[in-house]
Short mmCIF file of C-alpha atoms in Angstrom, two decimals:
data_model
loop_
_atom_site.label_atom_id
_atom_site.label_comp_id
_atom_site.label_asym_id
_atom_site.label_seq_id
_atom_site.Cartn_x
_atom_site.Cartn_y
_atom_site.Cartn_z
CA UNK A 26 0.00 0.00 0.00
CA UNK A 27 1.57 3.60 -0.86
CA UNK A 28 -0.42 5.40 1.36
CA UNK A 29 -3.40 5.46 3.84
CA UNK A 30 -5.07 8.93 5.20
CA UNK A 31 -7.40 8.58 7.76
CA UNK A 32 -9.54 10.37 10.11
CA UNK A 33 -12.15 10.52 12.64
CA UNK A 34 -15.50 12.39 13.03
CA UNK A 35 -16.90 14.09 15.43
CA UNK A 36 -13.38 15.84 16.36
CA UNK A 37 -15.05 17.04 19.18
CA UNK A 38 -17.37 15.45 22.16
CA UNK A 39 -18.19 15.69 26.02
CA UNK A 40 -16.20 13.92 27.73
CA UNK A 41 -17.38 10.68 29.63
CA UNK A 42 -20.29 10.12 27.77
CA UNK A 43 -20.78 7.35 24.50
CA UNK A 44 -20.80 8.69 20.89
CA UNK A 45 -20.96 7.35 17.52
CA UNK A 46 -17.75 8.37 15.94
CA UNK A 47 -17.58 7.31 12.04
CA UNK A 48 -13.78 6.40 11.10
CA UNK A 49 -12.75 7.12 7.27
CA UNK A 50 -9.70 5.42 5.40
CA UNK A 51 -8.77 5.73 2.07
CA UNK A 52 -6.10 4.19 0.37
CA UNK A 53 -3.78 4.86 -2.39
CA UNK A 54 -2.35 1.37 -3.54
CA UNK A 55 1.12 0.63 -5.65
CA UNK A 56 -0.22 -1.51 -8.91
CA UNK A 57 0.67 -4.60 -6.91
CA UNK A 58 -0.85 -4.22 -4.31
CA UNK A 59 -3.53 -7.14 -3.04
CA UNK A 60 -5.52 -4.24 -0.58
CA UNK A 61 -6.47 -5.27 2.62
CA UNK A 62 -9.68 -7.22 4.29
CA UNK A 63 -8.39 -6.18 8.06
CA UNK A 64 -8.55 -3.03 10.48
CA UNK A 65 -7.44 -2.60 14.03
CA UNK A 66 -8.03 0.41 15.97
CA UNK A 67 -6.36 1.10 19.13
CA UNK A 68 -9.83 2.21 20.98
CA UNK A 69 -9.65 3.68 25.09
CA UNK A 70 -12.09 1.51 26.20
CA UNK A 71 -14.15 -1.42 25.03
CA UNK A 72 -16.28 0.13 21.66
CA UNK A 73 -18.48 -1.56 19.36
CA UNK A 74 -19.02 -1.55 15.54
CA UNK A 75 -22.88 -1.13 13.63
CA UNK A 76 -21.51 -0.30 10.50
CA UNK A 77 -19.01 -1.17 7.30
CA UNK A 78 -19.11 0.38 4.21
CA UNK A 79 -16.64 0.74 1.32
CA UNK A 80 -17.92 4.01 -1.38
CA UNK A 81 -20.94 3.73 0.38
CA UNK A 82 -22.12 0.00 0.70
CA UNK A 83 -22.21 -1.96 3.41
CA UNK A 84 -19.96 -4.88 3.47
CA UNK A 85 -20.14 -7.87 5.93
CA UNK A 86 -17.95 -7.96 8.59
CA UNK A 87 -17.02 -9.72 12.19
CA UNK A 88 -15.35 -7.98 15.28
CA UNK A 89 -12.72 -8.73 17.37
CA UNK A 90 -10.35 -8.15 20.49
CA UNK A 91 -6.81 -8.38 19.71
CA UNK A 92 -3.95 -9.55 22.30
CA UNK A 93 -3.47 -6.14 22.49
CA UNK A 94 -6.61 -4.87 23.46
CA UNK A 95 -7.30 -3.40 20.02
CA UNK A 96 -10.93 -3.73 18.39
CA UNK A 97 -10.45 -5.95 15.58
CA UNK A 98 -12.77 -5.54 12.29
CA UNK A 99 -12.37 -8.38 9.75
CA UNK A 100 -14.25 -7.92 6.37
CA UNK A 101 -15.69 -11.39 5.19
CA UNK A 102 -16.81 -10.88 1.95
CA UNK A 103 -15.08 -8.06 0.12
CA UNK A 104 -11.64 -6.37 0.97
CA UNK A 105 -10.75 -2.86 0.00
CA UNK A 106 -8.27 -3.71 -3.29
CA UNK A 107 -8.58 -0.48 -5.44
CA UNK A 108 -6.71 3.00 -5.45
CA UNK A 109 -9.07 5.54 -4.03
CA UNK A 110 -11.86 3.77 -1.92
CA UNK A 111 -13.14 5.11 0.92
CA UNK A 112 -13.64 2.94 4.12
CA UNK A 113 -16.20 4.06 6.96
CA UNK A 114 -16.30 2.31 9.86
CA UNK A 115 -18.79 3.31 12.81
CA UNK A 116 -17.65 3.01 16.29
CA UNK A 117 -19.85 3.26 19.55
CA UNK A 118 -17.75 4.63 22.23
CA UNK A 119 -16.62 6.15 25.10
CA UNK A 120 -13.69 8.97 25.55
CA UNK A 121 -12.75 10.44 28.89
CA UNK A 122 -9.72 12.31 28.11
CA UNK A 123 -8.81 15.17 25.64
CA UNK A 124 -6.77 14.66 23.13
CA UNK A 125 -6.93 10.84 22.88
CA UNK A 126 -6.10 9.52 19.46
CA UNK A 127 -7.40 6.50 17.57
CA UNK A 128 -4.57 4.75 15.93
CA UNK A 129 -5.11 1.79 13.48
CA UNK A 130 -3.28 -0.81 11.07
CA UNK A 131 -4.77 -2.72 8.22
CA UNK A 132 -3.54 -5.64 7.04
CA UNK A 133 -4.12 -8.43 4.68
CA UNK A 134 -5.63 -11.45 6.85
CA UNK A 135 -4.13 -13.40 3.61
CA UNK A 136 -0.48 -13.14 4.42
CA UNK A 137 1.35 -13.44 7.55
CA UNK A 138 2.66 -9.24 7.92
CA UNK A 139 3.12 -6.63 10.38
CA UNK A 140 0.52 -4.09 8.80
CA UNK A 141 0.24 -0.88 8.13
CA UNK A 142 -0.17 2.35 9.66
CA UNK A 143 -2.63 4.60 9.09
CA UNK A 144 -1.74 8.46 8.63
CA UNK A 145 -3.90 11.43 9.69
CA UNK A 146 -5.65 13.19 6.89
CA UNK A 147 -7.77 14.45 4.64
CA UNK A 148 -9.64 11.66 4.04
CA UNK A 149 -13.02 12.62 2.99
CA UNK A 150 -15.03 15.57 2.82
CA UNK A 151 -17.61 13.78 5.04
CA UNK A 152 -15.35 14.60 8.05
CA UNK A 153 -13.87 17.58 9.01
CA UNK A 154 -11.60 16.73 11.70
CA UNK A 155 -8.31 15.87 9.63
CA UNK A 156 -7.27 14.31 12.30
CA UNK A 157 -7.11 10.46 14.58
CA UNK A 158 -7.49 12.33 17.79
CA UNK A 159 -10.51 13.78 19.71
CA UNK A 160 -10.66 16.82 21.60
CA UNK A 161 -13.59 17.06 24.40
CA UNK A 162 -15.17 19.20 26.37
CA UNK A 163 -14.01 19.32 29.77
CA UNK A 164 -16.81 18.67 32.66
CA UNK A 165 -15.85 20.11 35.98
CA UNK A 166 -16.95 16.94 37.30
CA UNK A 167 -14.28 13.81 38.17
CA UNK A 168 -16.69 11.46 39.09
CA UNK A 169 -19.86 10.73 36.65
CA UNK A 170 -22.55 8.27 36.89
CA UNK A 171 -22.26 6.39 40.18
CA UNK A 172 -24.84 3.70 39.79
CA UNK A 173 -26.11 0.48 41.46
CA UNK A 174 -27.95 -2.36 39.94
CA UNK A 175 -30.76 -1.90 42.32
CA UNK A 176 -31.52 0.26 45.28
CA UNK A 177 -32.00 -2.65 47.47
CA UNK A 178 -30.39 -6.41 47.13
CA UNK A 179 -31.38 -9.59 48.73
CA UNK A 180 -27.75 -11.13 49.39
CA UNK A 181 -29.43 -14.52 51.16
CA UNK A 182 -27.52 -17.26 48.59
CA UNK A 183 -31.00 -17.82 46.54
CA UNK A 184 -29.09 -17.11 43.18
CA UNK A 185 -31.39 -13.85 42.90
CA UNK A 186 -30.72 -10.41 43.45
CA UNK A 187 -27.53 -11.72 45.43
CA UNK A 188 -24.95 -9.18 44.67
CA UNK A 189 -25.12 -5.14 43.99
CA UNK A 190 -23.34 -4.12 41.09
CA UNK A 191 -21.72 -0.83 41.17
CA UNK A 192 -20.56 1.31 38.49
CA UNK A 193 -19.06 5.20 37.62
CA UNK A 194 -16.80 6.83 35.01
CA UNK A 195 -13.87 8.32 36.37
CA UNK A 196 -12.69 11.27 34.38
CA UNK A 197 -9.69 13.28 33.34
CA UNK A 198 -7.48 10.83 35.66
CA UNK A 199 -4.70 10.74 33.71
CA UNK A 200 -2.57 9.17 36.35
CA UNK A 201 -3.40 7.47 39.41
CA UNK A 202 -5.73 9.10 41.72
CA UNK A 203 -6.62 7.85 45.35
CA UNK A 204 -9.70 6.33 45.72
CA UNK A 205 -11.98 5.25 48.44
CA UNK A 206 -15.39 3.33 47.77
CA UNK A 207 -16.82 1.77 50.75
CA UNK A 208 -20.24 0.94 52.15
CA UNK A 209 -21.00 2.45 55.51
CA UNK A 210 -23.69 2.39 57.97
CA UNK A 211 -25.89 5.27 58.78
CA UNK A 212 -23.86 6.35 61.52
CA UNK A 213 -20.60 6.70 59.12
CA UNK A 214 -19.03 3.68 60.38
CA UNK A 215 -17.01 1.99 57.47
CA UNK A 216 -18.79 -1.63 57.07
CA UNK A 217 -16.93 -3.01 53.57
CA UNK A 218 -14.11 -1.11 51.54
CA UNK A 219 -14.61 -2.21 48.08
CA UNK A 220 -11.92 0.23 46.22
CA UNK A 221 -8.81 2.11 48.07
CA UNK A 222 -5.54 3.05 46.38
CA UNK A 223 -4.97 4.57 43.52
CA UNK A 224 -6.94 4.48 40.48
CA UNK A 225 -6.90 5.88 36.63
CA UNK A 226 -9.51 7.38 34.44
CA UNK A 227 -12.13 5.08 32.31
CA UNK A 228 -15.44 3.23 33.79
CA UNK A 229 -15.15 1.63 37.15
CA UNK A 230 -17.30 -1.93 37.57
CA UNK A 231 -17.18 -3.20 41.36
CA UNK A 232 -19.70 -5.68 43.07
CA UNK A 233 -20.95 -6.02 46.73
CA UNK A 234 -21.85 -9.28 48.28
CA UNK A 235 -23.36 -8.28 50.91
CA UNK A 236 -20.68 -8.63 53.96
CA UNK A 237 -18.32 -6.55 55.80
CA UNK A 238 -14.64 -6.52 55.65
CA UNK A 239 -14.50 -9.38 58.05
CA UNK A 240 -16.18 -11.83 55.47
CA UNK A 241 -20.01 -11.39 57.90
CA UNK A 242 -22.92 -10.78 56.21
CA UNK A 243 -24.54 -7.45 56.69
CA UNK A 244 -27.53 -7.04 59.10
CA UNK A 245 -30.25 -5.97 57.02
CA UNK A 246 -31.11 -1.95 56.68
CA UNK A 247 -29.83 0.47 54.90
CA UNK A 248 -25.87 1.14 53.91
CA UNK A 249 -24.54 4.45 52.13
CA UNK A 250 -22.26 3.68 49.81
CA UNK A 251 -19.87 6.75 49.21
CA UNK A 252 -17.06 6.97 46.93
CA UNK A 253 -14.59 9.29 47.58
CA UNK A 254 -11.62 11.09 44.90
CA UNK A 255 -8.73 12.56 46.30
CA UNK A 256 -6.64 14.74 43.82
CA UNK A 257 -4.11 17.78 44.35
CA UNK A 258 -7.54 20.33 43.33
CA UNK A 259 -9.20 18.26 46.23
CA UNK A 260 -12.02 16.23 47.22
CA UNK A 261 -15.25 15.34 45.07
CA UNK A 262 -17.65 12.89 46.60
CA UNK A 263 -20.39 11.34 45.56
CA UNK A 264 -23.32 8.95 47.66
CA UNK A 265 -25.77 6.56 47.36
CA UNK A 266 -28.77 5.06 49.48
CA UNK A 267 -28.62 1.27 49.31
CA UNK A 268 -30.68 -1.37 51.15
CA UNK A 269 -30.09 -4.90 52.31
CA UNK A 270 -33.00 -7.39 52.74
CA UNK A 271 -33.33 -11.28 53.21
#
């Protein structure tokens, strides 16, 4: 392949929440030159793909993770084999920091190579970014979306309703930030420390079973779960109201 331009549209999103984002390749191909049937885009988190198309038709296709942690996108019917076709590929994701950039490689699934690189570009007048990287829109919040799977759980063995799950985006950590998520009784006593230390940006997935930090199970009532983030601006906290019932 003599050359591959690429870019990425929006440029520009909120951080921490999903977006569609459509990715555009086109390649310029030396006259022996086989094409490629095989993308790989380094994505932040885990994303998802709705759509293929080469010019404009949508091809058949299968996704991946690589070893690497890269979404995969194999095309099973058709490859992209001519000078001057235009690949769009539609991601579902999620960014939480500015600036970060989608790299990618195709390759021929054919023959046993390294790949290529993609270069930022000009792609397609479709998109208007020029560019692999998005930019975002800061939030003065750190902490977004601190969730449970239910306001009250029944942790009593029954195979129902036995565990809380517990979720939130952490944003614009780009290094390690302390964190403290623990369940506490109403008085503010500390009953189970699910996350301390330190802890980077991205989405956060924890589950309760139900006991304390000495392995007990929990009298039934309600717990507040509070998750605390420690940086050098300070403190953000966030709580929730959780109940226990058997």
């Amino acid at each position: 392949i003599y050359e591959l331009t690429a870019e990425i549209s929006p440029g520009e999103v909120t951080l921490g929440e999903a977006h569609t984002f459509d990715y555009y390749i086109r390649s310029t191909f030396a006259a022996s030159n086989d094409g490629f049937d095989r993308i790989e885009i380094a994505t932040p988190f885990t994303a998802t793909v709705s759509e293929v198309e080469i010019d404009g038709v949508a091809v058949d296709f299968t996704v991946d993770e690589t070893p690497q942690g890269h979404l995969g996108i194999q095309l099973t019917q058709d490859r992209v084999s001519q000078s001057g076709q235009l690949l769009r590929i539609r991601l579902n994701g999620l960014v939480t920091v500015y600036g970060t950039t989608f790299f990618a490689k195709v390759f021929d699934s054919q023959k046993d190579e390294l790949g290529q690189d993609v270069v930022a570009g000009d792609a397609t007048p479709a998109a208007e970014s020029n560019r692999l990287s998005v930019q975002g829109r800061l939030r003065s919040e750190l902490i977004l979306d601190l969730s449970v799977s239910n306001p009250a759980f029944s942790p009593n063995g029954d195979g129902i309703n036995d565990q809380l799950q517990i979720s939130y985006i952490l944003l614009r950590a780009l290094r390690e930030v302390d964190t403290d998520l623990s369940l506490r009784d109403l008085s503010g006593r500390v009953v189970r420390r699910l996350q301390s230390g330190g802890t980077v940006n991205g989405p956060q997935e924890l589950r309760w079973d139900g006991r304390d930090d000495s392995g007990r199970a929990v009298a039934p009532g309600l717990y507040l779960l509070r998750l605390s983030i420690e940086t050098d601006t300070g403190t953000e906290e966030r709580t929730r109201v959780v109940g226990v019932a058997y």
